[in-house]
Structures are given as structure tokens and as C-alpha cells.
Coordinates of C-alpha atoms in Angstrom, one line a residue:
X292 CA 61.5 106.4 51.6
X293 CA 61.8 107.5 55.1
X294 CA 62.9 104.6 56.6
X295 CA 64.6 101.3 56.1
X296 CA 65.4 97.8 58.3
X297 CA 68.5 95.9 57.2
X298 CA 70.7 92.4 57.8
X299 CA 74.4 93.3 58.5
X300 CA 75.4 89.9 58.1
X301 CA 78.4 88.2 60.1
X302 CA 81.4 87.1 58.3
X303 CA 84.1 84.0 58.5
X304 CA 87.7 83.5 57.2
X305 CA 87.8 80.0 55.3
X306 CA 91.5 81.8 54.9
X307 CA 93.4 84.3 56.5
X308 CA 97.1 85.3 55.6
X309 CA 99.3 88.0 56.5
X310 CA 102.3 88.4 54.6
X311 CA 104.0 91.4 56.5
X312 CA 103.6 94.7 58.1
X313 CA 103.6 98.0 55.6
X314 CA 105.5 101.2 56.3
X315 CA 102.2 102.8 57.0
X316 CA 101.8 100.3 59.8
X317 CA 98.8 98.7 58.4
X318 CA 99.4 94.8 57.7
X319 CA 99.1 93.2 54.1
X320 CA 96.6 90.5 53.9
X321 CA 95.2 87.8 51.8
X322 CA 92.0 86.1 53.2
X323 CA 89.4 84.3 51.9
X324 CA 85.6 86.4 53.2
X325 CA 82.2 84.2 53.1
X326 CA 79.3 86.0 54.6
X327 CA 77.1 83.4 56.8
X328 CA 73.0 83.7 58.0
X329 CA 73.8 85.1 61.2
X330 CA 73.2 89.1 61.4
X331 CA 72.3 92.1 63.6
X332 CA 69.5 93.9 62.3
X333 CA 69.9 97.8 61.7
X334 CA 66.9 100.2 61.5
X335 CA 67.7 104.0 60.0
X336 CA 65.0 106.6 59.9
X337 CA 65.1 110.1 58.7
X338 CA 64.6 112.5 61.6
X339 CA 63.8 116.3 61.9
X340 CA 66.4 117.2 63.9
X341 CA 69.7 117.6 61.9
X342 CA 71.6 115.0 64.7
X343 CA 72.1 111.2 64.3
X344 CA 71.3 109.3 67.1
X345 CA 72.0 105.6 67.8
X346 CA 70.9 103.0 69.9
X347 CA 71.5 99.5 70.8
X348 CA 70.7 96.6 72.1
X349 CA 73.8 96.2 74.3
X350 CA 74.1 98.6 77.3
X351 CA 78.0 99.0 76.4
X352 CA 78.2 100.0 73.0
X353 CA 79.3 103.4 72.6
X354 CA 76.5 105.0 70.5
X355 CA 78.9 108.2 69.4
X356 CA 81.7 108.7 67.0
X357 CA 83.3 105.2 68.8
X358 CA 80.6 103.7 66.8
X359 CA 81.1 102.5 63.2
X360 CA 77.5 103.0 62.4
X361 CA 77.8 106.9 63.8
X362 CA 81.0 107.2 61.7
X363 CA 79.5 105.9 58.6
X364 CA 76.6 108.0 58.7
X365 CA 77.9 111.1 59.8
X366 CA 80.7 110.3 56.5
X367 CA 77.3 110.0 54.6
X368 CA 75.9 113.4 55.8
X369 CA 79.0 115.8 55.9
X370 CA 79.6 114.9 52.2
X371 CA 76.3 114.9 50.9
X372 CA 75.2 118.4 53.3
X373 CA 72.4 116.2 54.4
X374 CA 70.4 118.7 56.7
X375 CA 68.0 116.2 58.0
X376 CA 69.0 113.5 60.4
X377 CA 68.9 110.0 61.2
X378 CA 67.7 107.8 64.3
X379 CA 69.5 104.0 64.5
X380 CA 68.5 101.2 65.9
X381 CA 71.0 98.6 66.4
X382 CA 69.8 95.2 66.9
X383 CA 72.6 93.0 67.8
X384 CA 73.0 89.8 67.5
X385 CA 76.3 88.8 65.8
X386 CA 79.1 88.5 69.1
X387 CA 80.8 91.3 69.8
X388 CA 85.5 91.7 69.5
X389 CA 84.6 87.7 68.0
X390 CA 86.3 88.3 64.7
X391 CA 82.9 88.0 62.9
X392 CA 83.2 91.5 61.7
X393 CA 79.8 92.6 63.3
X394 CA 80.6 96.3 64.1
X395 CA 82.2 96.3 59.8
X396 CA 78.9 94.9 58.5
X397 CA 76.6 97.1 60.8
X398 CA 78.8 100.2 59.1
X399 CA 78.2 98.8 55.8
X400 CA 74.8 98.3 56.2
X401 CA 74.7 102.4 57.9
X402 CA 76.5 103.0 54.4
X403 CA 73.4 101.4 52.0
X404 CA 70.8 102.6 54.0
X405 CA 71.8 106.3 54.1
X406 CA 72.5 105.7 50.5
X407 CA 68.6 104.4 50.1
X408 CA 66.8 106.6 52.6
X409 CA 68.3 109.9 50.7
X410 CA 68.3 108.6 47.3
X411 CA 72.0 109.3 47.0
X412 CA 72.4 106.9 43.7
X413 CA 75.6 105.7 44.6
X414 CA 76.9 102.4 43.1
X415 CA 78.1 99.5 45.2
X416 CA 81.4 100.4 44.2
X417 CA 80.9 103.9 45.5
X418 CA 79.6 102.8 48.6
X419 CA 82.8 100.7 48.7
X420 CA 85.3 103.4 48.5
X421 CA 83.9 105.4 51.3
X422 CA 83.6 102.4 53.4
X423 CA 87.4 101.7 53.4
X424 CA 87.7 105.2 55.4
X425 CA 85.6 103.8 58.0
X426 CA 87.2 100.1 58.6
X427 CA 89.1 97.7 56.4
X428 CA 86.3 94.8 57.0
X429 CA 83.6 97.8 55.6
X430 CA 84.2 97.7 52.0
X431 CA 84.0 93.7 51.9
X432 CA 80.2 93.9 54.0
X433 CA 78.8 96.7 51.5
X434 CA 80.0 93.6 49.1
X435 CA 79.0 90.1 51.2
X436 CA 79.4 86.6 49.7
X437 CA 82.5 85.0 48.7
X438 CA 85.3 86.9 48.3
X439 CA 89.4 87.2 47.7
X440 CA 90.4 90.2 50.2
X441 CA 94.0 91.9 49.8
X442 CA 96.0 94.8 50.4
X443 CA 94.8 95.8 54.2
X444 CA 91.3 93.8 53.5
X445 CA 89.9 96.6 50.7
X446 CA 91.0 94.8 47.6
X447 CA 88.2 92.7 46.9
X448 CA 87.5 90.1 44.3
X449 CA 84.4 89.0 44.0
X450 CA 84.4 84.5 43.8
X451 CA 81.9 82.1 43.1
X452 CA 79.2 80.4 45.7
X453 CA 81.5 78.2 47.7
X454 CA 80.0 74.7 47.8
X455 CA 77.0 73.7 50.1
X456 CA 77.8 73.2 53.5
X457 CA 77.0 73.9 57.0
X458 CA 78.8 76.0 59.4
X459 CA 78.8 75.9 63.0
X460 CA 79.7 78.8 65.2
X461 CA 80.5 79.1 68.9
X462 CA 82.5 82.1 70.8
X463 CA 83.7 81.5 74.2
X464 CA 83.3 83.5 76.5
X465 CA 86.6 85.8 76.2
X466 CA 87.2 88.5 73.9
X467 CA 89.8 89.2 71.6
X468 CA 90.8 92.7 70.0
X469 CA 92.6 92.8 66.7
X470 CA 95.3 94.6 67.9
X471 CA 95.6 91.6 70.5
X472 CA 96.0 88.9 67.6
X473 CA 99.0 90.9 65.8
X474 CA 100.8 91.6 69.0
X475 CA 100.3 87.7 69.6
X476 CA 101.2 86.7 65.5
X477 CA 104.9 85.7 65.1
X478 CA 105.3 85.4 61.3
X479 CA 109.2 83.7 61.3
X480 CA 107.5 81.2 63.9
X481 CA 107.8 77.6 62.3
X482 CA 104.8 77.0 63.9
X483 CA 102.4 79.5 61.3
X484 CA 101.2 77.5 59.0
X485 CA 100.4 79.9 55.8
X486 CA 97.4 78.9 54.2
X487 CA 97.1 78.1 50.4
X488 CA 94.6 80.7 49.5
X489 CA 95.4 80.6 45.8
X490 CA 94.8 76.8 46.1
X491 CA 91.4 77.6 48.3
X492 CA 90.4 80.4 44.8
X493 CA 90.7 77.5 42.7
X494 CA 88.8 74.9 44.5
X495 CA 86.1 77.6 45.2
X496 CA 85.7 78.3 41.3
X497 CA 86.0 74.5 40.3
X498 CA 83.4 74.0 43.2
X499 CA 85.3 71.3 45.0
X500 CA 84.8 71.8 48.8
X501 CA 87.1 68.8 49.8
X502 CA 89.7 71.3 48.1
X503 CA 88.4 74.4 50.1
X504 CA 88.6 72.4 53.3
X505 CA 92.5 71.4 52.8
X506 CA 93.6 74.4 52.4
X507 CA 91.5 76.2 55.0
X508 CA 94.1 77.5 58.1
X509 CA 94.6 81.2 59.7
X510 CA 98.1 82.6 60.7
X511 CA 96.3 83.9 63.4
X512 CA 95.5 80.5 65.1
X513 CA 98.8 79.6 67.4
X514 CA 99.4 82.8 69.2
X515 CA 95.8 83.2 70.3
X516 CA 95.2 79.7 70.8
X517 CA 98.8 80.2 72.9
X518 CA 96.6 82.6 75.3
X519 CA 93.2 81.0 75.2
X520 CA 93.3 76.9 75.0
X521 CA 89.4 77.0 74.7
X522 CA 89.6 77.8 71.4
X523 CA 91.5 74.5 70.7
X524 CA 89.2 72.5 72.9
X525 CA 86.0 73.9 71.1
X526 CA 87.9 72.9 67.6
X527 CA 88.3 69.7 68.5
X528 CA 85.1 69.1 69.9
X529 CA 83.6 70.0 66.7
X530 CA 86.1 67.8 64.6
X531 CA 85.4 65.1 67.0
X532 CA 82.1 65.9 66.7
X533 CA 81.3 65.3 62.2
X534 CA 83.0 69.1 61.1
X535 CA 85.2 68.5 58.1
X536 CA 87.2 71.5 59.5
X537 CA 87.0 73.3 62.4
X538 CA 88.8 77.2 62.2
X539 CA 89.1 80.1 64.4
X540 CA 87.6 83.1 62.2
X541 CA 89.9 86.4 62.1
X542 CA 91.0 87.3 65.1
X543 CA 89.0 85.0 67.5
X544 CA 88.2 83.9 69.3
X545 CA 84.7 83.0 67.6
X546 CA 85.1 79.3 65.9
X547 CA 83.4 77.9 63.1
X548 CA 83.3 74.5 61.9
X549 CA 82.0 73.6 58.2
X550 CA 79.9 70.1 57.8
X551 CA 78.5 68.6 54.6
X552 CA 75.0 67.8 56.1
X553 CA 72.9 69.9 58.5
X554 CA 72.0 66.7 60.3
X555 CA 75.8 66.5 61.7
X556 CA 75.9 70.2 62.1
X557 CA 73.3 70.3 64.6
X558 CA 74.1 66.8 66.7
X559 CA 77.6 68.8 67.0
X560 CA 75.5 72.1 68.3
X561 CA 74.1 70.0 70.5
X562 CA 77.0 68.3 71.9
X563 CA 78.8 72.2 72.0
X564 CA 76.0 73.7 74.3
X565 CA 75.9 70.8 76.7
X566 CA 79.7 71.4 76.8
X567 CA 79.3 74.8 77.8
X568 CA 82.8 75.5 76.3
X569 CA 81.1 78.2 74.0
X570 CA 79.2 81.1 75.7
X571 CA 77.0 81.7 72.3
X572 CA 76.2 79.0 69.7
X573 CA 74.9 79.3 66.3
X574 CA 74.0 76.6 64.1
X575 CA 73.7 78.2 60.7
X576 CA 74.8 77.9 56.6
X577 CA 77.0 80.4 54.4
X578 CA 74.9 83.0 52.6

């Protein structure tokens, strides 16, 4: 195999809870992963030349070691004395600083394909322990689906297929960085609301998604929200609008909003576009 086309495939939070900052500075977390139909589309080909060389869709990428795909492949090749190179083509289509882990899943999706293209025969699980030296978000995209993510987002437990529903996406037009949302998150503020996500495990495994939904909420949500109102308008508009629960996923300022019939998810798409509230809109279903 010389060369290989993938899906990195966005992610949501049906949960997200941080419990406190560790001494190494890193946060502890417990969040709930699903991976949804929406992805960028990564193309790796062996090359000659013993360099790896990216490219992109979008003008301002950085297509060096700033890149997660560069950093993932480069991993790849200084530990395996790969001589030969790669060329990669990044496709992107999942928003970019929207808390839908795109730049994570295009590194895990660098990780399998090098993995393929070189007939390294590493497990899943191997690919997973390099890909926590690249991002926290990486191990959990080698992995996809539905997932219990702890420690600093590498401790993963793989869950059942949550129930069938519908997910709505739209991202204003701002960005938001990561660091951004901890500098906003005030953890002793009564107004966090820490999400049940032992509660959300259960309903997941007993398959009840009216359980899911209740317990959905992200710690993230008030001191973003605080900075950007949008976010709160386009939640509403969606809860107005049919979704059981509208969310903000991660960091933000992408939200999603989960519906039990497609029909209702795309009237409310509809309605979101005409509102122009959200810059990209994506009518889609968990994957």
C-alpha cells in the first residue's frame, strides 16, 4: 500500500466535567465523547524524498510541526527509522478552534494511516498510547464512537451505541481556544452546573436517551456563554426549534442540539441558516 484516504471524524461532548487542576497543570476530566458524520478527509502517500509534507485546504493552517498531523507523522517515522516520506493532504471540513476536536481526529487519522501505509502492525491500543503524546483528544479519535474519557481525556472506556437520534450543529462565527475556556471556567461558581456523567453511563448502557438527555450539561457553558451570548441564542433557537437538548460541545463555541426524528432536525437547520446566527451549519446523526 502506497497510499491511503481517510475520515477524521468530528466529535461532541453529550458530557463534560472538570473536577480540578493537577500539579502538572493539566486539568482532570470526565466527559462523555460520541463521534458524529461530519469529517475532514486526510490523504497520506509514501514519497521518495525522506520529508513529510502537508497541505490543506485552508490558507492559514500551519502545515509544519504547529500541525498535529506533521507531529503525528513525524512521531511515526523517528520511531520506526522510516526512510521514506509522506505527502498529506488535508481536506477540511470539520470548523476549525470549534471544540469539535478536528485538528485531534485529523492526528489520529495521520496515526492509522502511517500505521497502514508502512505495515507497522500496531494495535489500536498502540496507536492510542502514542497519540496521547500528540494531544489529549488523540487517543479518543484513533478510538471514535461512544466513550467515557478521564484523567486529562486519555483514559478511555469504550460504551455502548448511544440511542438513535439526530444531532444538529452550528458554529458562529467566533473562535474559541481551549486555553480561553479554562481561563473563563470558575469551578466554586454556583452557577456550574456538574453534569451527572455516571447517570448519562447508565442511561447510555440501558439505551434510554430521555436519560442521556437529562443529564447532558458542560462546566464549560457559563463563562463562555459569559463572553459570547450567541451561543445561548443559537441554543435556544434550536430548543425552540424541536431539539430535546441543545449543548455547547467542549470548549465552543460550536453547538449541537440532539432531536429524536430527522424531520425536526432539519426544519430546525432550516430555521438556523435563515437566522444567520451560525456561520457553518451541519445537519447530521452520531456515528
Amino acid at each position: 500500500m502506497d497510499e491511503i484516504s481517510l475520515k477524521a471524524l468530528a466529535k461532541i461532548n453529550l458530557g463534560l466535567d472538570v473536577l480540578g487542576k493537577r500539579e502538572d497543570g493539566y486539568h482532570e476530566v470526565r466527559m462523555v465523547m460520541q463521534t458524529i458524520h461530519l469529517y475532514d478527509r486526510v490523504e497520506i502517500k509514501k514519497t521518495r524524498s525522506p520529508h513529510i509534507h502537508v497541505e490543506t485546504n485552508l490558507y492559514y493552517l500551519p502545515v509544519n510541526e504547529d500541525n498535529l498531523v506533521y507531529r503525528a507523522a513525524k512521531l511515526m517515522k523517528d520511531e520506526f527509522q522510516i526512510k521514506e516520506g509522506v505527502r498529506i493532504v488535508l481536506q477540511k471540513f470539520i470548523p476549525v478552534a470549534a471544540g469539535m476536536a478536528g485538528g485531534s481526529s485529523d492526528a489520529a487519522a495521520a496515526f492509522v494511516g502511517v500505521n497502514r501505509i508502512f505495515g507497522l502492525g500496531l494495535s489500536e491500543e498502540d496507536l492510542m498510547k502514542r497519540a496521547v503524546k500528540v494531544g489529549a483528544d488523540v487517543p479518543y479519535c484513533v478510538m471514535r464512537g461512544t466513550a467515557l474519557a478521564e484523567g486529562i481525556g486519555e483514559k478511555l472506556t469504550r460504551l455502548p451505541r448511544v440511542p438513535q437520534c439526530y444531532v444538529l450543529v452550528g458554529k458562529p462565527g467566533v473562535n474559541v481556544s481551549t486555553k480561553t475556556a479554562y481561563e473563563n471556567l470558575k469551578l466554586d461558581d454556583p452557577a456550574v452546573v456538574h453534569p451527572d456523567i455516571d447517570g448519562m453511563v447508565t442511561a447510555i448502557r440501558e439505551g434510554d436517551l430521555d436519560g442521556m438527555i437529562s443529564r447532558m450539561g458542560n462546566v464549560f457553558e457559563p463563562g463562555i456563554i459569559g463572553k459570547y451570548p450567541v451561543i445561548q441564542e443559537i441554543k435556544d433557537l434550536m430548543e425552540n426549534h424541536g431539539a430535546r437538548k441543545a449543548m455547547m460541545s467542549g470548549s465552543g463555541p460550536t453547538v449541537f442540539g440532539i432531536f429524536d426524528s430527522r424531520e425536526k432536525m432539519e426544519q430546525a437547520a432550516a430555521v438556523l441558516r435563515e437566522s444567520k446566527l451560525a456561520k457553518t451549519v451541519f445537519a447530521t446523526e452520531v456515528f
